[in-house]
Amino acid sequence: MVVASSRLGDVTDALHGLSGWRAVAGGSTRSASVAAGLAALCGPDDETVLIHDAARPFVTTTHVQALLAALADADGAAPALPVADTLKRKDGETVATVSREGLWRVQTPQAFRLGALRAAYAQADAAEATDDLALIERSGGRAVLTAGDPMLFKLTYPEDFAMAETLAGAARITRIGQGVDAHRWGPGEAVWLCGVKIAHTHGLVGHSDADAGLHALTDALLGATGLGDIGEHFPPTDPQWKGADSATFLAHAARLIAARGGRIVNVDVTLICERPKIGPHRQAMRERVAEILQIPVGRVGVKATTTEGMGFTGRQEGLLAQAVAAVETPA
Ligand code: MG
């Protein structure tokens, strides 16, 4: 594996314990990087070597098998697609149509007989080549093309990444989690709800800041990903969480999800209480939750309802919060 020299330590660490992998530092050009990779290979000349751009993530064994088969009577092989779009050449203000007859777009991985590629790199001015098959062609070796595949497209522009995420989405699933929390009303002059401090005639009693909205939401996120519950991650018996800002809990759940390659799709919190009135604070709550989770505010819902005087919320003994969260994760 050839990587930027600045990342060599990270990649070496990541490969630790895996057999058959070794990382070497690349050069300032593509061909210099390939040359560094070749220099690290100690196999005999009749070995096969495949060179692949990591920027083409959708390579499959079918592509590789076709290349290996093509090497039976060639020194190098690469997948290629016929040019389908009409080609134009612009010279100043003059536009002319160029024939696309016989033109192919070449992709990677490319496969070579190791000896032939070594010889080609030793001979040619490799710096000018934009692919390795070109060096085989120049050195008089036999180059062949195998069937290309639109899925071997290279991630170059921002829209390419969006396309790749959509394609990769087939291997992702959406999970739903729910959370419920209640805290008792007690003495106080303010209450924290969904990360916003609201002046009130009472406060909520709890070990942390008692933000039932954020607690329910934290549990919903942990539940969506099967990561336990808030009490497991932040035990109320632990003195370090006394009076804690519940944003810490929510941000922790978001980090756990991100570390597993997950992405929060949307969240929705319902606060159930007679007072205080939530409506005037709803937008501030949505914005605060979006900020903690680092998602667009359009993906955050905050609602409130009363129970019309019934039950513990109706008697104003406590406040109840419910939340749901949708999280997309690798399947
Ligand atoms: Mg709680």
mmCIF file of C-alpha atoms and ligand atoms in Angstrom:
data_model
loop_
_atom_site.group_PDB
_atom_site.id
_atom_site.type_symbol
_atom_site.label_atom_id
_atom_site.label_comp_id
_atom_site.label_asym_id
_atom_site.label_seq_id
_atom_site.Cartn_x
_atom_site.Cartn_y
_atom_site.Cartn_z
ATOM 1 C CA MET A 1 0.000 0.000 0.000
ATOM 2 C CA VAL A 2 1.479 3.319 -1.067
ATOM 3 C CA VAL A 3 0.407 6.300 1.026
ATOM 4 C CA ALA A 4 1.380 9.928 1.519
ATOM 5 C CA SER A 5 4.510 10.048 3.668
ATOM 6 C CA SER A 6 2.695 12.279 6.189
ATOM 7 C CA ARG A 7 0.164 9.471 6.811
ATOM 8 C CA LEU A 8 2.607 6.559 6.808
ATOM 9 C CA GLY A 9 2.599 6.268 10.617
ATOM 10 C CA ASP A 10 -1.210 6.236 10.818
ATOM 11 C CA VAL A 11 -1.547 3.624 8.082
ATOM 12 C CA THR A 12 1.194 1.445 9.565
ATOM 13 C CA ASP A 13 -0.656 1.566 12.891
ATOM 14 C CA ALA A 14 -3.950 0.699 11.187
ATOM 15 C CA LEU A 15 -2.375 -2.307 9.436
ATOM 16 C CA HIS A 16 -0.800 -3.618 12.631
ATOM 17 C CA GLY A 17 -1.660 -7.276 13.179
ATOM 18 C CA LEU A 18 -2.828 -7.866 9.580
ATOM 19 C CA SER A 19 -0.729 -10.244 7.545
ATOM 20 C CA GLY A 20 0.228 -9.563 3.939
ATOM 21 C CA TRP A 21 0.038 -5.784 4.185
ATOM 22 C CA ARG A 22 2.854 -3.293 4.213
ATOM 23 C CA ALA A 23 2.738 0.463 3.735
ATOM 24 C CA VAL A 24 5.400 2.521 1.974
ATOM 25 C CA ALA A 25 5.649 6.261 1.413
ATOM 26 C CA GLY A 26 4.663 7.538 -2.020
ATOM 27 C CA GLY A 27 6.354 10.219 -4.099
ATOM 28 C CA SER A 28 5.347 13.625 -5.433
ATOM 29 C CA THR A 29 3.768 12.204 -8.596
ATOM 30 C CA ARG A 30 1.557 9.224 -9.316
ATOM 31 C CA SER A 31 4.311 7.375 -11.138
ATOM 32 C CA ALA A 32 6.827 8.079 -8.368
ATOM 33 C CA SER A 33 4.370 6.522 -5.923
ATOM 34 C CA VAL A 34 3.940 3.438 -8.097
ATOM 35 C CA ALA A 35 7.728 3.176 -8.432
ATOM 36 C CA ALA A 36 8.003 3.238 -4.609
ATOM 37 C CA GLY A 37 5.445 0.448 -4.390
ATOM 38 C CA LEU A 38 7.262 -1.586 -7.030
ATOM 39 C CA ALA A 39 10.576 -1.157 -5.205
ATOM 40 C CA ALA A 40 8.970 -2.668 -2.092
ATOM 41 C CA LEU A 41 7.861 -5.806 -3.966
ATOM 42 C CA CYS A 42 10.439 -8.569 -3.792
ATOM 43 C CA GLY A 43 8.605 -11.186 -5.919
ATOM 44 C CA PRO A 44 10.121 -12.787 -9.030
ATOM 45 C CA ASP A 45 9.571 -11.283 -12.493
ATOM 46 C CA ASP A 46 6.911 -13.807 -13.438
ATOM 47 C CA GLU A 47 4.713 -12.730 -10.525
ATOM 48 C CA THR A 48 1.585 -10.684 -11.203
ATOM 49 C CA VAL A 49 1.125 -7.209 -9.797
ATOM 50 C CA LEU A 50 -2.086 -5.207 -9.739
ATOM 51 C CA ILE A 51 -2.096 -1.439 -9.323
ATOM 52 C CA HIS A 52 -5.267 0.252 -8.176
ATOM 53 C CA ASP A 53 -6.317 3.820 -7.356
ATOM 54 C CA ALA A 54 -7.900 3.864 -3.920
ATOM 55 C CA ALA A 55 -10.167 6.582 -5.385
ATOM 56 C CA ARG A 56 -12.119 3.852 -7.233
ATOM 57 C CA PRO A 57 -13.780 2.057 -4.313
ATOM 58 C CA PHE A 58 -16.214 -0.202 -6.195
ATOM 59 C CA VAL A 59 -13.731 -2.734 -7.567
ATOM 60 C CA THR A 60 -14.890 -6.367 -7.380
ATOM 61 C CA THR A 61 -13.292 -9.794 -7.773
ATOM 62 C CA THR A 62 -14.923 -10.025 -11.225
ATOM 63 C CA HIS A 63 -12.834 -7.086 -12.433
ATOM 64 C CA VAL A 64 -9.681 -8.673 -11.025
ATOM 65 C CA GLN A 65 -10.401 -12.119 -12.483
ATOM 66 C CA ALA A 66 -10.880 -10.615 -15.964
ATOM 67 C CA LEU A 67 -7.515 -8.852 -15.693
ATOM 68 C CA LEU A 68 -5.686 -11.979 -14.513
ATOM 69 C CA ALA A 69 -7.193 -13.967 -17.395
ATOM 70 C CA ALA A 70 -6.078 -11.283 -19.862
ATOM 71 C CA LEU A 71 -2.484 -11.521 -18.622
ATOM 72 C CA ALA A 72 -2.285 -15.051 -20.045
ATOM 73 C CA ASP A 73 -0.999 -13.520 -23.276
ATOM 74 C CA ALA A 74 -0.146 -9.955 -22.340
ATOM 75 C CA ASP A 75 2.350 -7.989 -20.271
ATOM 76 C CA GLY A 76 -0.255 -5.572 -18.992
ATOM 77 C CA ALA A 77 -4.047 -5.269 -18.921
ATOM 78 C CA ALA A 78 -6.489 -2.570 -17.875
ATOM 79 C CA PRO A 79 -10.276 -2.249 -17.848
ATOM 80 C CA ALA A 80 -11.577 0.324 -20.323
ATOM 81 C CA LEU A 81 -14.890 1.673 -21.578
ATOM 82 C CA PRO A 82 -15.538 2.998 -25.084
ATOM 83 C CA VAL A 83 -16.032 6.755 -25.117
ATOM 84 C CA ALA A 84 -19.794 7.270 -25.355
ATOM 85 C CA ASP A 85 -20.027 11.082 -25.306
ATOM 86 C CA THR A 86 -19.349 13.204 -28.360
ATOM 87 C CA LEU A 87 -15.939 14.814 -28.081
ATOM 88 C CA LYS A 88 -15.173 18.444 -28.917
ATOM 89 C CA ARG A 89 -11.920 20.310 -29.201
ATOM 90 C CA LYS A 90 -12.001 24.001 -28.340
ATOM 91 C CA ASP A 91 -9.236 26.077 -29.856
ATOM 92 C CA GLY A 92 -9.732 29.695 -28.845
ATOM 93 C CA GLU A 93 -13.314 30.441 -29.924
ATOM 94 C CA THR A 94 -13.360 27.665 -32.495
ATOM 95 C CA VAL A 95 -15.194 24.491 -31.571
ATOM 96 C CA ALA A 96 -14.726 21.312 -33.609
ATOM 97 C CA THR A 97 -15.971 17.756 -33.264
ATOM 98 C CA VAL A 98 -13.366 15.074 -32.696
ATOM 99 C CA SER A 99 -14.046 11.517 -33.735
ATOM 100 C CA ARG A 100 -14.545 9.202 -30.778
ATOM 101 C CA GLU A 101 -13.971 6.195 -33.032
ATOM 102 C CA GLY A 102 -11.579 3.776 -31.350
ATOM 103 C CA LEU A 103 -11.207 5.866 -28.183
ATOM 104 C CA TRP A 104 -11.423 4.229 -24.761
ATOM 105 C CA ARG A 105 -11.503 5.504 -21.201
ATOM 106 C CA VAL A 106 -9.032 3.515 -19.113
ATOM 107 C CA GLN A 107 -9.687 2.626 -15.477
ATOM 108 C CA THR A 108 -7.922 0.744 -12.693
ATOM 109 C CA PRO A 109 -7.036 -1.769 -11.336
ATOM 110 C CA GLN A 110 -4.384 -2.522 -13.954
ATOM 111 C CA ALA A 111 -2.559 -5.855 -13.943
ATOM 112 C CA PHE A 112 1.002 -6.583 -15.050
ATOM 113 C CA ARG A 113 3.687 -9.171 -15.181
ATOM 114 C CA LEU A 114 5.988 -7.836 -12.496
ATOM 115 C CA GLY A 115 9.126 -8.201 -14.634
ATOM 116 C CA ALA A 116 7.585 -6.348 -17.583
ATOM 117 C CA LEU A 117 6.477 -3.454 -15.383
ATOM 118 C CA ARG A 118 9.848 -3.255 -13.654
ATOM 119 C CA ALA A 119 11.542 -3.079 -17.056
ATOM 120 C CA ALA A 120 9.072 -0.453 -18.276
ATOM 121 C CA TYR A 121 9.671 1.739 -15.221
ATOM 122 C CA ALA A 122 13.440 1.331 -15.608
ATOM 123 C CA GLN A 123 13.325 2.474 -19.239
ATOM 124 C CA ALA A 124 10.690 5.094 -19.620
ATOM 125 C CA ASP A 125 10.333 8.610 -18.325
ATOM 126 C CA ALA A 126 7.544 7.472 -16.059
ATOM 127 C CA ALA A 127 6.735 10.975 -14.832
ATOM 128 C CA GLU A 128 4.806 11.705 -18.040
ATOM 129 C CA ALA A 129 2.535 8.664 -17.813
ATOM 130 C CA THR A 130 -0.971 9.077 -16.385
ATOM 131 C CA ASP A 131 -1.397 5.335 -16.149
ATOM 132 C CA ASP A 132 0.921 2.335 -15.927
ATOM 133 C CA LEU A 133 -0.288 0.565 -19.042
ATOM 134 C CA ALA A 134 1.136 3.492 -21.041
ATOM 135 C CA LEU A 135 4.621 2.526 -19.876
ATOM 136 C CA ILE A 136 4.137 -1.047 -21.078
ATOM 137 C CA GLU A 137 2.996 0.313 -24.460
ATOM 138 C CA ARG A 138 6.056 2.569 -24.710
ATOM 139 C CA SER A 139 8.483 -0.150 -23.752
ATOM 140 C CA GLY A 140 7.148 -2.384 -26.537
ATOM 141 C CA GLY A 141 5.227 -4.734 -24.236
ATOM 142 C CA ARG A 142 1.835 -6.166 -25.153
ATOM 143 C CA ALA A 143 -1.030 -4.223 -23.597
ATOM 144 C CA VAL A 144 -4.635 -5.392 -23.686
ATOM 145 C CA LEU A 145 -7.948 -3.904 -22.532
ATOM 146 C CA THR A 146 -10.590 -5.783 -20.573
ATOM 147 C CA ALA A 147 -14.245 -4.825 -20.153
ATOM 148 C CA GLY A 148 -14.516 -1.644 -18.138
ATOM 149 C CA ASP A 149 -17.327 -0.879 -15.762
ATOM 150 C CA PRO A 150 -19.049 2.427 -14.922
ATOM 151 C CA MET A 151 -18.808 1.297 -11.263
ATOM 152 C CA LEU A 152 -15.029 1.750 -11.494
ATOM 153 C CA PHE A 153 -15.478 5.522 -11.687
ATOM 154 C CA LYS A 154 -12.919 7.663 -9.888
ATOM 155 C CA LEU A 155 -13.919 9.874 -6.974
ATOM 156 C CA THR A 156 -12.631 13.242 -8.114
ATOM 157 C CA TYR A 157 -15.280 15.942 -7.722
ATOM 158 C CA PRO A 158 -17.649 16.590 -4.766
ATOM 159 C CA GLU A 159 -20.597 15.189 -6.768
ATOM 160 C CA ASP A 160 -18.644 11.938 -7.235
ATOM 161 C CA PHE A 161 -18.645 11.451 -3.470
ATOM 162 C CA ALA A 162 -22.406 12.042 -3.329
ATOM 163 C CA MET A 163 -22.853 9.409 -6.058
ATOM 164 C CA ALA A 164 -20.572 6.963 -4.218
ATOM 165 C CA GLU A 165 -22.519 7.443 -0.990
ATOM 166 C CA THR A 166 -25.768 6.731 -2.824
ATOM 167 C CA LEU A 167 -24.313 3.587 -4.393
ATOM 168 C CA ALA A 168 -22.811 2.457 -1.103
ATOM 169 C CA GLY A 169 -26.215 3.063 0.499
ATOM 170 C CA ALA A 170 -27.293 -0.382 -0.657
ATOM 171 C CA ALA A 171 -25.120 -1.781 2.099
ATOM 172 C CA ARG A 172 -26.530 0.496 4.799
ATOM 173 C CA ILE A 173 -29.600 0.167 6.929
ATOM 174 C CA THR A 174 -31.733 2.624 8.848
ATOM 175 C CA ARG A 175 -32.377 1.889 12.520
ATOM 176 C CA ILE A 176 -34.937 3.462 14.831
ATOM 177 C CA GLY A 177 -34.409 4.065 18.529
ATOM 178 C CA GLN A 178 -36.689 5.425 21.225
ATOM 179 C CA GLY A 179 -36.006 6.978 24.603
ATOM 180 C CA VAL A 180 -38.181 7.963 27.552
ATOM 181 C CA ASP A 181 -37.218 9.979 30.620
ATOM 182 C CA ALA A 182 -39.007 11.647 33.504
ATOM 183 C CA HIS A 183 -37.834 14.008 36.223
ATOM 184 C CA ARG A 184 -39.654 15.277 39.284
ATOM 185 C CA TRP A 185 -40.433 18.973 39.762
ATOM 186 C CA GLY A 186 -38.719 20.570 42.773
ATOM 187 C CA PRO A 187 -37.606 23.933 44.015
ATOM 188 C CA GLY A 188 -35.832 26.137 41.498
ATOM 189 C CA GLU A 189 -36.064 29.162 39.252
ATOM 190 C CA ALA A 190 -35.208 27.619 35.916
ATOM 191 C CA VAL A 191 -35.337 24.357 34.006
ATOM 192 C CA TRP A 192 -33.047 22.923 31.323
ATOM 193 C CA LEU A 193 -34.988 21.365 28.442
ATOM 194 C CA CYS A 194 -33.431 20.231 25.162
ATOM 195 C CA GLY A 195 -30.269 22.153 26.005
ATOM 196 C CA VAL A 196 -32.050 25.469 26.637
ATOM 197 C CA LYS A 197 -32.415 27.143 30.040
ATOM 198 C CA ILE A 198 -35.948 28.390 30.655
ATOM 199 C CA ALA A 199 -36.941 30.578 33.605
ATOM 200 C CA HIS A 200 -39.687 28.816 35.584
ATOM 201 C CA THR A 201 -41.281 28.668 39.016
ATOM 202 C CA HIS A 202 -39.726 25.246 39.621
ATOM 203 C CA GLY A 203 -36.737 23.211 38.567
ATOM 204 C CA LEU A 204 -36.376 19.542 37.670
ATOM 205 C CA VAL A 205 -34.641 17.339 40.227
ATOM 206 C CA GLY A 206 -31.818 15.108 39.019
ATOM 207 C CA HIS A 207 -28.200 14.137 39.437
ATOM 208 C CA SER A 208 -27.155 15.999 36.270
ATOM 209 C CA ASP A 209 -28.877 19.140 34.990
ATOM 210 C CA ALA A 210 -32.048 16.945 34.752
ATOM 211 C CA ASP A 211 -32.643 17.812 31.088
ATOM 212 C CA ALA A 212 -35.192 15.081 30.433
ATOM 213 C CA GLY A 213 -35.421 16.031 26.746
ATOM 214 C CA LEU A 214 -31.724 15.443 26.111
ATOM 215 C CA HIS A 215 -31.753 12.303 28.266
ATOM 216 C CA ALA A 216 -34.617 10.767 26.268
ATOM 217 C CA LEU A 217 -32.872 11.727 23.045
ATOM 218 C CA THR A 218 -29.537 10.267 24.166
ATOM 219 C CA ASP A 219 -31.304 6.986 24.948
ATOM 220 C CA ALA A 220 -33.039 7.031 21.555
ATOM 221 C CA LEU A 221 -29.670 7.336 19.788
ATOM 222 C CA LEU A 222 -28.046 4.664 21.940
ATOM 223 C CA GLY A 223 -31.088 2.439 21.413
ATOM 224 C CA ALA A 224 -31.009 2.842 17.627
ATOM 225 C CA THR A 225 -27.483 1.480 17.564
ATOM 226 C CA GLY A 226 -27.783 -1.094 20.358
ATOM 227 C CA LEU A 227 -25.234 0.734 22.481
ATOM 228 C CA GLY A 228 -26.982 0.435 25.822
ATOM 229 C CA ASP A 229 -28.529 3.325 27.690
ATOM 230 C CA ILE A 230 -27.541 6.600 29.261
ATOM 231 C CA GLY A 231 -27.298 5.125 32.770
ATOM 232 C CA GLU A 232 -24.736 2.609 31.567
ATOM 233 C CA HIS A 233 -22.524 5.256 29.963
ATOM 234 C CA PHE A 234 -23.023 7.929 32.649
ATOM 235 C CA PRO A 235 -23.993 6.227 35.942
ATOM 236 C CA PRO A 236 -25.993 8.567 38.231
ATOM 237 C CA THR A 237 -23.914 7.191 41.090
ATOM 238 C CA ASP A 238 -20.747 8.670 39.558
ATOM 239 C CA PRO A 239 -20.010 12.019 41.257
ATOM 240 C CA GLN A 240 -18.370 13.402 38.124
ATOM 241 C CA TRP A 241 -21.818 13.717 36.459
ATOM 242 C CA LYS A 242 -23.319 15.721 39.352
ATOM 243 C CA GLY A 243 -24.841 18.836 37.807
ATOM 244 C CA ALA A 244 -23.433 17.826 34.405
ATOM 245 C CA ASP A 245 -24.504 19.573 31.214
ATOM 246 C CA SER A 246 -26.543 16.882 29.460
ATOM 247 C CA ALA A 247 -25.157 18.082 26.125
ATOM 248 C CA THR A 248 -22.096 16.039 27.129
ATOM 249 C CA PHE A 249 -24.210 12.855 27.142
ATOM 250 C CA LEU A 250 -25.865 13.605 23.822
ATOM 251 C CA ALA A 251 -22.576 14.524 22.127
ATOM 252 C CA HIS A 252 -21.052 11.283 23.423
ATOM 253 C CA ALA A 253 -23.845 9.222 21.846
ATOM 254 C CA ALA A 254 -23.341 11.089 18.557
ATOM 255 C CA ARG A 255 -19.602 10.373 18.657
ATOM 256 C CA LEU A 256 -20.198 6.660 19.291
ATOM 257 C CA ILE A 257 -22.481 6.537 16.251
ATOM 258 C CA ALA A 258 -20.007 8.429 14.050
ATOM 259 C CA ALA A 259 -17.187 6.116 15.158
ATOM 260 C CA ARG A 260 -19.201 3.163 13.824
ATOM 261 C CA GLY A 261 -19.710 4.796 10.444
ATOM 262 C CA GLY A 262 -23.265 5.779 11.374
ATOM 263 C CA ARG A 263 -25.146 8.936 10.478
ATOM 264 C CA ILE A 264 -28.087 10.480 12.268
ATOM 265 C CA VAL A 265 -31.000 10.806 9.852
ATOM 266 C CA ASN A 266 -33.413 12.707 12.104
ATOM 267 C CA VAL A 267 -34.507 13.015 15.720
ATOM 268 C CA ASP A 268 -37.823 14.017 17.309
ATOM 269 C CA VAL A 269 -38.475 14.902 20.941
ATOM 270 C CA THR A 270 -41.833 15.315 22.669
ATOM 271 C CA LEU A 271 -41.975 17.110 26.028
ATOM 272 C CA ILE A 272 -45.059 16.354 28.117
ATOM 273 C CA CYS A 273 -45.890 18.936 30.789
ATOM 274 C CA GLU A 274 -48.542 21.493 31.759
ATOM 275 C CA ARG A 275 -45.944 24.199 32.295
ATOM 276 C CA PRO A 276 -43.696 25.866 31.279
ATOM 277 C CA LYS A 277 -44.944 26.725 27.801
ATOM 278 C CA ILE A 278 -42.519 25.144 25.339
ATOM 279 C CA GLY A 279 -43.677 26.875 22.136
ATOM 280 C CA PRO A 280 -41.697 30.102 22.620
ATOM 281 C CA HIS A 281 -38.503 28.067 23.119
ATOM 282 C CA ARG A 282 -39.049 25.379 20.509
ATOM 283 C CA GLN A 283 -36.841 26.911 17.795
ATOM 284 C CA ALA A 284 -33.973 27.571 20.241
ATOM 285 C CA MET A 285 -34.225 23.941 21.386
ATOM 286 C CA ARG A 286 -34.124 22.621 17.818
ATOM 287 C CA GLU A 287 -31.096 24.772 17.068
ATOM 288 C CA ARG A 288 -29.275 23.690 20.228
ATOM 289 C CA VAL A 289 -29.912 19.978 19.586
ATOM 290 C CA ALA A 290 -28.797 20.390 15.952
ATOM 291 C CA GLU A 291 -25.635 22.093 17.197
ATOM 292 C CA ILE A 292 -24.823 19.333 19.691
ATOM 293 C CA LEU A 293 -25.479 16.575 17.140
ATOM 294 C CA GLN A 294 -23.884 18.551 14.281
ATOM 295 C CA ILE A 295 -26.817 17.930 11.955
ATOM 296 C CA PRO A 296 -29.024 20.414 10.056
ATOM 297 C CA VAL A 297 -31.788 21.930 12.157
ATOM 298 C CA GLY A 298 -34.315 20.590 9.638
ATOM 299 C CA ARG A 299 -33.559 17.118 10.977
ATOM 300 C CA VAL A 300 -34.548 17.999 14.535
ATOM 301 C CA GLY A 301 -38.120 18.038 15.769
ATOM 302 C CA VAL A 302 -39.197 19.325 19.195
ATOM 303 C CA LYS A 303 -42.852 19.165 20.197
ATOM 304 C CA ALA A 304 -44.789 19.575 23.408
ATOM 305 C CA THR A 305 -48.129 18.463 24.717
ATOM 306 C CA THR A 306 -50.041 18.362 27.987
ATOM 307 C CA THR A 307 -52.040 15.482 29.426
ATOM 308 C CA GLU A 308 -54.950 17.800 30.257
ATOM 309 C CA GLY A 309 -54.447 17.571 33.976
ATOM 310 C CA MET A 310 -54.270 13.786 34.048
ATOM 311 C CA GLY A 311 -51.470 11.668 35.456
ATOM 312 C CA PHE A 312 -48.203 12.756 37.077
ATOM 313 C CA THR A 313 -47.475 15.302 34.364
ATOM 314 C CA GLY A 314 -50.995 16.690 34.677
ATOM 315 C CA ARG A 315 -50.681 16.999 38.455
ATOM 316 C CA GLN A 316 -47.347 18.735 37.806
ATOM 317 C CA GLU A 317 -45.399 16.239 39.850
ATOM 318 C CA GLY A 318 -42.936 15.769 37.041
ATOM 319 C CA LEU A 319 -42.103 16.228 33.367
ATOM 320 C CA LEU A 320 -42.017 13.382 30.854
ATOM 321 C CA ALA A 321 -39.923 13.385 27.685
ATOM 322 C CA GLN A 322 -40.066 10.956 24.781
ATOM 323 C CA ALA A 323 -37.739 10.824 21.786
ATOM 324 C CA VAL A 324 -37.193 8.838 18.636
ATOM 325 C CA ALA A 325 -34.123 8.828 16.435
ATOM 326 C CA ALA A 326 -33.379 7.341 13.035
ATOM 327 C CA VAL A 327 -29.749 6.379 12.442
ATOM 328 C CA GLU A 328 -28.250 5.029 9.233
ATOM 329 C CA THR A 329 -25.400 2.578 9.762
ATOM 330 C CA PRO A 330 -23.414 0.047 7.771
ATOM 331 C CA ALA A 331 -25.511 -3.130 7.456
HETATM 332 MG MG MG B 1 -32.886 11.665 33.182
#
